[in-house]
Coordinates of C-alpha atoms in Angstrom, one line a residue:
X1 CA 76.1 -8.8 -41.5
X2 CA 78.0 -10.2 -38.4
X3 CA 80.8 -8.1 -39.2
X4 CA 78.8 -5.2 -39.6
X5 CA 77.1 -5.7 -35.9
X6 CA 80.7 -6.4 -34.5
X7 CA 81.6 -3.2 -35.5
X8 CA 78.8 -1.3 -34.5
X9 CA 78.6 -3.2 -31.0
X10 CA 82.8 -2.1 -30.5
X11 CA 81.8 1.6 -31.5
X12 CA 79.0 2.1 -29.2
X13 CA 80.9 0.4 -26.4
X14 CA 83.6 3.3 -26.9
X15 CA 81.4 6.4 -27.3
X16 CA 79.6 5.1 -24.0
X17 CA 83.5 5.3 -21.9
X18 CA 83.5 9.4 -23.1
X19 CA 80.3 10.3 -21.7
X20 CA 81.6 14.0 -21.2
X21 CA 81.3 13.9 -25.1
X22 CA 78.6 11.6 -26.1
X23 CA 75.6 10.7 -24.2
X24 CA 72.1 8.8 -24.9
X25 CA 74.2 6.0 -27.1
X26 CA 71.9 3.3 -28.2
X27 CA 73.6 0.3 -30.2
X28 CA 71.3 -0.9 -32.6
X29 CA 71.5 -4.5 -34.2
X30 CA 68.0 -5.6 -34.9
X31 CA 67.5 -3.8 -38.0
X32 CA 68.5 -4.6 -41.7
X33 CA 71.4 -2.2 -41.5
X34 CA 72.9 -1.8 -37.5
X35 CA 74.0 1.4 -36.4
X36 CA 74.7 3.2 -33.3
X37 CA 72.6 6.4 -32.5
X38 CA 74.4 9.1 -30.3
X39 CA 73.8 12.7 -28.9
X40 CA 77.1 15.1 -29.4
X41 CA 77.1 17.3 -26.7
X42 CA 79.4 19.5 -28.5
X43 CA 77.3 20.3 -31.6
X44 CA 74.1 19.1 -29.8
X45 CA 72.9 17.5 -32.2
X46 CA 71.4 13.2 -32.6
X47 CA 74.0 11.3 -34.8
X48 CA 73.5 8.2 -36.7
X49 CA 76.7 5.8 -37.3
X50 CA 76.5 3.3 -40.2
X51 CA 79.4 0.5 -41.4
X52 CA 80.2 0.1 -44.6
X53 CA 76.9 1.7 -46.4
X54 CA 77.7 3.4 -49.7
X55 CA 73.8 4.3 -50.0
X56 CA 74.2 6.8 -46.7
X57 CA 77.2 8.6 -47.9
X58 CA 75.2 9.4 -51.4
X59 CA 72.2 10.4 -49.3
X60 CA 74.1 12.4 -47.2
X61 CA 75.5 14.1 -50.6
X62 CA 72.1 14.6 -51.9
X63 CA 70.9 16.0 -48.9
X64 CA 73.8 18.8 -48.6
X65 CA 73.6 19.7 -52.1
X66 CA 69.9 20.9 -51.4
X67 CA 70.9 22.7 -47.8
X68 CA 73.7 24.7 -50.1
X69 CA 70.9 26.3 -52.5
X70 CA 69.2 28.4 -50.0
X71 CA 70.0 29.2 -45.9
X72 CA 66.3 28.6 -44.9
X73 CA 66.6 24.8 -45.8
X74 CA 69.3 23.8 -42.7
X75 CA 66.8 25.6 -39.7
X76 CA 63.9 23.9 -41.0
X77 CA 65.6 20.8 -41.2
X78 CA 66.8 20.7 -37.9
X79 CA 63.5 21.7 -36.6
X80 CA 61.5 19.1 -38.4
X81 CA 63.9 16.1 -37.0
X82 CA 63.9 17.6 -33.2
X83 CA 59.9 17.8 -33.7
X84 CA 59.9 14.3 -34.6
X85 CA 62.4 12.9 -31.9
X86 CA 60.7 14.4 -29.2
X87 CA 57.1 13.1 -29.8
X88 CA 58.9 9.6 -30.7
X89 CA 58.1 9.6 -34.4
X90 CA 61.6 9.0 -35.3
X91 CA 62.5 5.2 -35.2
X92 CA 62.3 3.4 -38.4
X93 CA 62.3 -0.2 -36.5
X94 CA 59.7 1.1 -34.4
X95 CA 57.5 1.4 -37.6
X96 CA 58.1 5.7 -37.9
X97 CA 59.9 7.7 -40.3
X98 CA 63.4 8.1 -40.6
X99 CA 65.2 11.1 -40.1
X100 CA 66.4 10.9 -44.2
X101 CA 62.7 10.2 -44.8
X102 CA 61.3 13.5 -43.0
X103 CA 63.8 15.5 -45.3
X104 CA 62.4 14.5 -48.3
X105 CA 59.2 15.2 -47.2
X106 CA 60.8 18.6 -46.4
X107 CA 62.9 19.2 -49.8
X108 CA 59.8 17.7 -51.9
X109 CA 57.5 20.9 -50.2
X110 CA 60.2 23.0 -50.6
X111 CA 60.0 22.4 -54.8
X112 CA 56.4 22.3 -55.1
X113 CA 55.4 25.1 -52.7
X114 CA 54.3 28.5 -54.9
X115 CA 56.5 30.0 -55.9
X116 CA 59.2 27.4 -55.6
X117 CA 62.6 27.6 -53.0
X118 CA 64.2 24.9 -54.3
X119 CA 64.8 23.2 -57.7
X120 CA 64.9 19.5 -58.7
X121 CA 68.9 19.3 -58.7
X122 CA 68.3 16.0 -61.1
X123 CA 66.6 18.2 -63.7
X124 CA 69.6 20.3 -63.9
X125 CA 71.0 19.7 -67.5
X126 CA 74.3 21.2 -68.9
X127 CA 73.5 23.1 -72.3
X128 CA 76.2 24.4 -75.1
X129 CA 75.5 27.3 -76.5
X130 CA 78.1 29.4 -78.7
X131 CA 80.3 31.5 -77.6
X132 CA 80.5 35.5 -78.0
X133 CA 83.5 35.1 -80.9
X134 CA 81.4 32.4 -82.9
X135 CA 84.1 30.0 -82.5
X136 CA 84.2 28.6 -78.9
X137 CA 81.4 26.7 -76.8
X138 CA 80.7 27.8 -73.5
X139 CA 78.5 25.5 -70.8
X140 CA 75.7 27.0 -68.9
X141 CA 73.3 25.4 -66.4
X142 CA 69.5 25.4 -67.2
X143 CA 67.1 24.8 -65.0
X144 CA 64.0 22.7 -66.6
X145 CA 61.1 22.7 -64.2
X146 CA 59.6 19.7 -65.8
X147 CA 62.2 17.4 -67.7
X148 CA 61.3 15.6 -70.5
X149 CA 61.6 12.3 -69.2
X150 CA 59.6 9.1 -67.9
X151 CA 57.4 10.0 -64.7
X152 CA 59.7 7.6 -63.1
X153 CA 63.1 7.5 -65.0
X154 CA 65.7 4.7 -65.2
X155 CA 67.8 5.2 -61.8
X156 CA 70.4 4.5 -64.3
X157 CA 70.0 7.8 -66.5
X158 CA 70.1 10.2 -63.6
X159 CA 73.0 12.5 -63.4
X160 CA 74.1 13.1 -60.1
X161 CA 77.2 15.5 -61.1
X162 CA 76.0 18.3 -58.8
X163 CA 76.7 16.4 -55.7
X164 CA 79.8 17.4 -55.2
X165 CA 79.5 21.4 -57.0
X166 CA 79.3 24.1 -54.8
X167 CA 79.0 26.7 -57.2
X168 CA 75.1 25.8 -57.9
X169 CA 73.3 29.2 -57.7
X170 CA 69.5 29.9 -57.9
X171 CA 67.5 32.9 -58.5
X172 CA 65.5 33.6 -54.9
X173 CA 62.1 33.6 -56.1
X174 CA 60.2 32.8 -52.9
X175 CA 60.9 35.0 -50.1
X176 CA 58.8 33.5 -47.2
X177 CA 60.4 33.4 -43.5
X178 CA 61.2 30.0 -41.7
X179 CA 58.3 30.2 -40.0
X180 CA 55.9 30.5 -42.6
X181 CA 57.4 27.8 -44.8
X182 CA 57.5 25.4 -41.8
X183 CA 53.9 26.1 -41.1
X184 CA 53.4 25.4 -44.8
X185 CA 55.2 22.1 -44.1
X186 CA 52.9 21.0 -41.4
X187 CA 49.6 22.0 -43.3
X188 CA 50.7 20.5 -46.5
X189 CA 51.4 17.2 -44.8
X190 CA 48.7 17.4 -42.3
X191 CA 45.6 18.3 -44.8
X192 CA 46.4 18.5 -48.4
X193 CA 48.6 15.8 -49.4
X194 CA 46.6 13.0 -50.7
X195 CA 48.2 9.6 -49.0
X196 CA 46.2 7.2 -51.0
X197 CA 46.7 8.2 -54.4
X198 CA 50.8 9.9 -54.6
X199 CA 54.0 9.6 -53.8
X200 CA 56.7 11.9 -52.8
X201 CA 59.8 12.4 -55.8
X202 CA 62.4 14.6 -55.0
X203 CA 64.2 13.0 -58.1
X204 CA 61.1 14.1 -60.1
X205 CA 60.7 17.5 -58.5
X206 CA 57.1 17.0 -58.0
X207 CA 54.5 14.4 -56.5
X208 CA 53.9 11.6 -58.5
X209 CA 50.8 8.8 -58.9
X210 CA 51.2 5.8 -57.0
X211 CA 49.9 4.4 -59.7

């Protein structure tokens, strides 16, 4: 932990020297995982940097996999993150949600809106079917709407082969605009979601009971 804090501190001080590229540099070491937050002027996006955190790498790969599936996901994600930042609702160390948590809420909404925009990638299964010549076997991907597995499956059984795939395509059934989906997102979590009894589960592709 001391090593990570030292590295984060050194990185933050280096970024502060490059004021023409990076602004609003914050060195945060009081959290469980120390990080540097800053605004990249070239891309005009907010960036978090952590050290030796493999979990975050996998989280990022999961988000990337979902963004690739539909062009509406990226602008929705950017808008919701900037909305949260503008209202100081994006600081976990201050008791609010992280950007990753907001994006999980977004993906869940896009999974359960009718008709859905996104599938549950963990519900994709490789199936073997006989080839046309009767001898060979070809593989197809089938989307299982409700996987036949426990409501909260053993994490060791989750297949993540899709994280590095760029060729997964799903039929577009929902043609709602980004604006309508954004309004639906705020309406769902503002007025419809039962915070007392339900939790979001992108991995299951549906809301599940807290029980």
